[in-house]
Amino acid sequence: MSTHARPDELGAFLKARRAELSPGAVGLPDLGGRRRVKGLRREEVAVLASISTDYYTRVEQGRMQVSAPVLNALVRVLHLDADQRAYAFELAGRLSERPVRRTVQRVRPRLRRVLDDLGTTPGIVLGRRMDILAWNPLATALVMDFSKIPEKHRNYIRLVFTEPAVRNLYADWKGVAHTCVAQLRMEAARYPDDPRLAALVGELSVQDADFRRWWAAHHVALRGVGTKVLRHPVVGELTLDWDTLAPTVDAEQQLVLWTAEPGTPSHDALRILASWTDGASPEDAAGRAVPHGDCAD
């Protein structure tokens, strides 16, 4: 078995996904009556995957290494999406080997220059565990002053759960926080021996019941693209698209950018914040950037 395989975690993940499916969802007849288990039974999953119930039971109990063909069958049966499939294969130790020892991450100089040149686009660089490696002035104006957070605590998901300013920024905080937990689950599969990640999970599990419940649900997600509504204390509500860019030379560092559709109030609001970072007061910036005065309300 691969030294990076985590059969117990894989079993818990498969069990959680099995519990979410009804017989009808996978094409089985629903005979009615009360079922003893939530979701599909182990024997139903085994039949659909063309394996024995004993084999699947041992996989789910973490007592057997699952082969790639069987894992693909389980992905199909359990209706796993692309992110969940990648996570399952990570836990099964079926991806390329990774070095156990890792150096402290520092933002790549070229990525730092790109970030600094983005005068009207907020951006941050995230590393392993969602650590915040770098940010530009507009990200400070939009989210918070990351420099005031001790480096060892400068982690985005930690701020989402523990910093009131960040928590209040998101109109749909629960949706954002839940997604962050799912992304951290993927990080845990990639770096199972990372003591800092384990400490972060332990800290947030003790401090926050939502984190504890969502972590136990084993949902997973990759950082990609999306849209968020932010409630900024100075420029009001913004609807921003976010995109994640990963350099080909170092996929462990990702540039996250927030943008708005040109001509929208949110785009004008970003211009107000950009002028503010150039030294103007919020009121002066609003006067220059929004001639009709309808964006700063």
Coordinates of C-alpha atoms in Angstrom, one line a residue:
M1 CA 0.0 0.0 0.0
S2 CA 1.2 3.5 -0.8
T3 CA 2.7 5.4 2.2
H4 CA 0.3 8.2 1.3
A5 CA -2.8 6.1 1.3
R6 CA -5.4 6.8 4.0
P7 CA -7.8 3.9 3.9
D8 CA -9.7 4.9 7.1
E9 CA -10.4 8.4 5.6
L10 CA -11.4 6.8 2.3
G11 CA -13.8 4.5 4.0
A12 CA -15.4 7.3 5.9
F13 CA -15.7 9.4 2.8
L14 CA -17.3 6.5 0.8
K15 CA -19.7 5.9 3.7
A16 CA -20.7 9.6 3.9
R17 CA -21.4 9.6 0.1
R18 CA -23.4 6.4 0.3
A19 CA -25.6 7.9 3.0
E20 CA -26.6 10.7 0.6
L21 CA -28.0 8.5 -2.1
S22 CA -31.5 6.9 -2.3
P23 CA -32.2 3.7 -4.2
G24 CA -34.1 5.7 -6.8
A25 CA -31.1 7.9 -7.4
V26 CA -29.1 5.0 -8.6
G27 CA -31.8 3.2 -10.5
L28 CA -32.8 0.7 -7.8
P29 CA -36.5 0.0 -7.0
D30 CA -37.7 1.6 -3.8
L31 CA -39.7 -1.1 -2.2
G32 CA -41.0 1.2 0.5
G33 CA -40.9 0.5 4.2
R34 CA -38.4 1.8 6.8
R35 CA -34.8 1.2 5.9
R36 CA -32.3 0.4 8.7
V37 CA -29.6 2.7 7.2
K38 CA -29.7 6.2 5.8
G39 CA -29.0 6.1 2.0
L40 CA -27.8 3.0 0.2
R41 CA -26.9 -0.3 1.9
R42 CA -23.4 -1.6 1.5
E43 CA -24.7 -4.6 -0.4
E44 CA -26.5 -2.3 -2.9
V45 CA -23.3 -0.4 -3.6
A46 CA -21.4 -3.7 -4.0
V47 CA -23.9 -5.0 -6.5
L48 CA -23.9 -1.9 -8.6
A49 CA -20.0 -1.8 -8.6
S50 CA -19.8 -5.5 -9.5
I51 CA -17.8 -6.5 -6.4
S52 CA -18.6 -8.6 -3.4
T53 CA -20.2 -7.1 -0.3
D54 CA -17.3 -8.4 1.8
Y55 CA -14.8 -6.6 -0.5
Y56 CA -16.7 -3.3 -0.3
T57 CA -17.2 -3.7 3.5
R58 CA -13.5 -4.1 4.1
V59 CA -12.8 -1.1 1.8
E60 CA -15.3 1.1 3.8
Q61 CA -13.8 -0.2 7.1
G62 CA -10.3 0.8 6.0
R63 CA -9.1 -2.8 6.0
M64 CA -8.3 -3.2 2.3
Q65 CA -6.5 -1.2 -0.4
V66 CA -8.9 -0.5 -3.2
S67 CA -7.7 -1.0 -6.8
A68 CA -8.0 1.8 -9.4
P69 CA -10.6 0.0 -11.5
V70 CA -12.8 -0.7 -8.4
L71 CA -12.4 2.9 -7.2
N72 CA -13.6 4.1 -10.6
A73 CA -16.6 1.8 -10.3
L74 CA -17.4 3.3 -6.9
V75 CA -17.0 6.8 -8.3
R76 CA -19.6 5.9 -10.9
V77 CA -22.0 4.2 -8.4
L78 CA -21.8 6.9 -5.8
H79 CA -22.2 9.7 -8.4
L80 CA -19.1 11.5 -7.3
D81 CA -18.2 14.7 -9.2
A82 CA -14.7 15.5 -10.5
D83 CA -13.6 17.1 -7.2
Q84 CA -14.8 14.2 -5.2
R85 CA -13.2 11.7 -7.6
A86 CA -9.8 13.4 -7.2
Y87 CA -10.2 13.4 -3.5
A88 CA -11.0 9.7 -3.4
F89 CA -8.0 8.9 -5.5
E90 CA -5.8 11.0 -3.2
L91 CA -7.0 9.1 -0.2
A92 CA -6.4 5.8 -2.0
G93 CA -2.8 6.7 -2.6
R94 CA -3.3 6.4 -6.4
L95 CA -1.7 9.7 -7.4
S96 CA 2.0 10.5 -7.9
E97 CA 4.2 10.4 -4.8
R98 CA 4.9 13.6 -3.0
P99 CA 7.9 14.5 -0.8
V100 CA 7.1 14.3 2.9
R101 CA 9.3 17.2 4.0
R102 CA 8.3 20.6 2.7
T103 CA 10.1 23.9 2.9
V104 CA 8.3 27.1 4.2
Q105 CA 6.4 28.7 1.3
R106 CA 7.3 32.1 0.0
V107 CA 5.6 33.9 -2.8
R108 CA 7.4 33.5 -6.1
P109 CA 9.0 36.9 -7.1
R110 CA 7.3 36.9 -10.6
L111 CA 3.9 36.2 -9.0
R112 CA 4.6 39.0 -6.5
R113 CA 5.3 41.4 -9.4
V114 CA 2.1 40.4 -11.2
L115 CA 0.2 41.0 -8.0
D116 CA 1.7 44.4 -7.4
D117 CA 0.9 45.5 -11.0
L118 CA -2.9 44.9 -10.5
G119 CA -3.8 48.4 -9.5
T120 CA -7.6 48.0 -10.0
T121 CA -8.0 44.3 -9.2
P122 CA -7.9 42.9 -5.7
G123 CA -5.7 39.8 -5.4
I124 CA -4.1 37.4 -2.9
V125 CA -1.7 34.5 -3.3
L126 CA -2.7 31.3 -1.4
G127 CA -0.4 28.5 -0.6
R128 CA -0.7 25.2 1.1
R129 CA -3.5 24.9 3.7
M130 CA -4.9 28.1 2.2
D131 CA -2.1 30.1 3.9
I132 CA -2.0 33.8 2.6
L133 CA 1.4 34.3 1.1
A134 CA 0.9 37.8 -0.5
W135 CA -1.7 40.4 -1.3
N136 CA -2.0 43.8 -3.0
P137 CA -3.2 47.1 -1.5
L138 CA -6.7 46.7 -3.1
A139 CA -7.1 43.3 -1.4
T140 CA -6.4 45.0 1.9
A141 CA -9.0 47.7 1.1
L142 CA -11.6 45.0 0.1
V143 CA -11.1 42.3 2.8
M144 CA -8.8 43.5 5.6
D145 CA -5.2 44.4 6.5
F146 CA -3.6 41.0 6.4
S147 CA -0.3 42.5 7.7
K148 CA -1.9 42.9 11.1
I149 CA -2.4 39.1 11.4
P150 CA 0.6 37.2 12.8
E151 CA 2.2 35.2 10.0
K152 CA 1.5 31.8 11.6
H153 CA -2.2 32.7 11.8
R154 CA -2.4 34.3 8.3
N155 CA -4.6 31.6 6.8
Y156 CA -7.8 32.4 4.8
I157 CA -10.1 29.7 6.2
R158 CA -8.9 30.6 9.7
L159 CA -9.9 34.2 9.1
V160 CA -13.2 33.2 7.6
F161 CA -14.1 31.4 10.9
T162 CA -12.4 33.6 13.5
E163 CA -12.2 37.2 12.2
P164 CA -15.5 39.2 12.6
A165 CA -14.5 41.6 9.8
V166 CA -14.1 38.7 7.3
R167 CA -17.1 36.9 8.6
N168 CA -19.3 40.0 8.2
L169 CA -18.0 40.7 4.8
Y170 CA -19.7 37.8 3.1
A171 CA -23.5 38.1 2.6
D172 CA -23.7 34.3 2.4
W173 CA -21.1 33.5 5.0
K174 CA -22.3 29.9 5.6
G175 CA -22.0 29.1 1.9
V176 CA -18.5 30.6 1.7
A177 CA -17.3 28.9 4.9
H178 CA -18.7 25.5 3.8
T179 CA -16.9 25.8 0.5
C180 CA -13.7 26.7 2.4
V181 CA -14.0 23.5 4.5
A182 CA -14.5 21.4 1.4
Q183 CA -11.4 22.9 -0.1
L184 CA -9.4 22.3 3.0
R185 CA -10.6 18.6 2.9
M186 CA -8.9 18.4 -0.5
E187 CA -5.7 19.9 1.0
A188 CA -5.8 17.3 3.8
A189 CA -5.8 14.6 1.2
R190 CA -2.8 16.0 -0.6
Y191 CA -0.8 16.6 2.5
P192 CA -1.8 14.0 5.0
D193 CA 1.3 14.3 7.1
D194 CA 1.2 18.1 7.5
P195 CA 1.3 18.9 11.2
R196 CA 0.2 22.5 10.7
L197 CA -2.8 21.5 8.7
A198 CA -3.7 19.0 11.4
A199 CA -3.3 21.7 14.1
L200 CA -5.5 24.1 12.1
V201 CA -8.3 21.5 11.7
G202 CA -8.1 20.7 15.4
E203 CA -8.2 24.4 16.4
L204 CA -11.2 25.2 14.2
S205 CA -13.0 22.0 15.2
V206 CA -12.8 23.0 18.9
Q207 CA -13.8 26.6 18.3
D208 CA -16.6 26.3 15.8
A209 CA -19.5 23.8 15.6
D210 CA -20.2 24.6 12.0
F211 CA -16.6 23.7 11.0
R212 CA -16.8 20.5 13.1
R213 CA -20.0 19.4 11.4
W214 CA -18.9 20.3 7.9
W215 CA -15.5 18.6 8.3
A216 CA -17.2 15.4 9.5
A217 CA -19.4 15.5 6.3
H218 CA -16.3 14.8 4.1
H219 CA -17.4 17.2 1.3
V220 CA -14.6 18.2 -1.1
A221 CA -14.0 20.9 -3.6
L222 CA -11.2 22.5 -5.7
R223 CA -10.6 26.2 -5.9
G224 CA -11.7 27.4 -9.3
V225 CA -14.2 30.2 -10.1
G226 CA -17.4 31.6 -8.7
T227 CA -19.3 34.7 -7.7
K228 CA -19.7 36.2 -4.2
V229 CA -21.7 39.0 -2.7
L230 CA -19.7 41.2 -0.3
R231 CA -21.0 43.8 2.2
H232 CA -18.2 46.3 2.4
P233 CA -18.3 48.8 5.2
V234 CA -17.3 51.7 3.0
V235 CA -18.7 51.1 -0.6
G236 CA -21.6 48.9 0.3
E237 CA -22.7 45.7 -1.5
L238 CA -20.5 44.3 -4.2
T239 CA -21.1 41.4 -6.5
L240 CA -17.7 40.1 -7.5
D241 CA -16.5 37.2 -9.7
W242 CA -13.5 35.4 -8.4
D243 CA -11.0 33.3 -10.4
T244 CA -8.1 31.1 -9.3
L245 CA -4.9 31.1 -11.4
A246 CA -2.1 28.6 -10.8
P247 CA 1.4 29.0 -12.3
T248 CA 2.5 26.0 -14.3
V249 CA 5.8 26.0 -12.5
D250 CA 4.3 25.9 -9.0
A251 CA 0.7 24.7 -8.6
E252 CA 1.0 25.0 -4.8
Q253 CA 0.7 28.8 -5.2
Q254 CA -2.5 30.1 -6.5
L255 CA -3.4 33.7 -7.4
V256 CA -7.0 34.5 -6.5
L257 CA -8.5 37.6 -8.1
W258 CA -11.8 39.5 -7.6
T259 CA -13.3 41.3 -10.6
A260 CA -16.6 43.0 -11.5
E261 CA -18.5 43.3 -14.8
P262 CA -17.6 46.7 -16.3
G263 CA -20.3 49.3 -16.1
T264 CA -21.8 47.8 -13.0
P265 CA -22.1 49.5 -9.5
S266 CA -19.7 46.9 -8.2
H267 CA -17.1 47.8 -10.9
D268 CA -17.4 51.4 -9.9
A269 CA -17.1 50.5 -6.2
L270 CA -13.7 48.7 -6.9
R271 CA -12.6 51.9 -8.6
I272 CA -13.5 53.9 -5.5
L273 CA -11.4 51.5 -3.4
A274 CA -8.5 51.7 -5.9
S275 CA -8.5 55.5 -5.6
W276 CA -8.6 55.2 -1.9
T277 CA -5.5 53.0 -1.8
D278 CA -3.8 55.8 -3.9
G279 CA -4.2 58.1 -1.0
A280 CA -7.6 59.7 -1.6
S281 CA -10.3 59.7 1.1
P282 CA -13.3 57.4 0.5
E283 CA -15.5 60.4 0.0
D284 CA -13.1 62.0 -2.6
A285 CA -12.6 58.7 -4.3
A286 CA -16.3 58.2 -4.6
G287 CA -16.8 61.7 -6.1
R288 CA -14.2 61.0 -8.8
A289 CA -15.2 57.5 -9.6
V290 CA -19.0 57.7 -9.5
P291 CA -20.2 61.0 -11.1
H292 CA -23.9 60.1 -10.5
G293 CA -23.3 59.4 -6.8
D294 CA -25.3 56.1 -6.8
C295 CA -22.6 53.6 -5.9
A296 CA -21.4 54.6 -2.4
D297 CA -24.8 54.4 -0.8

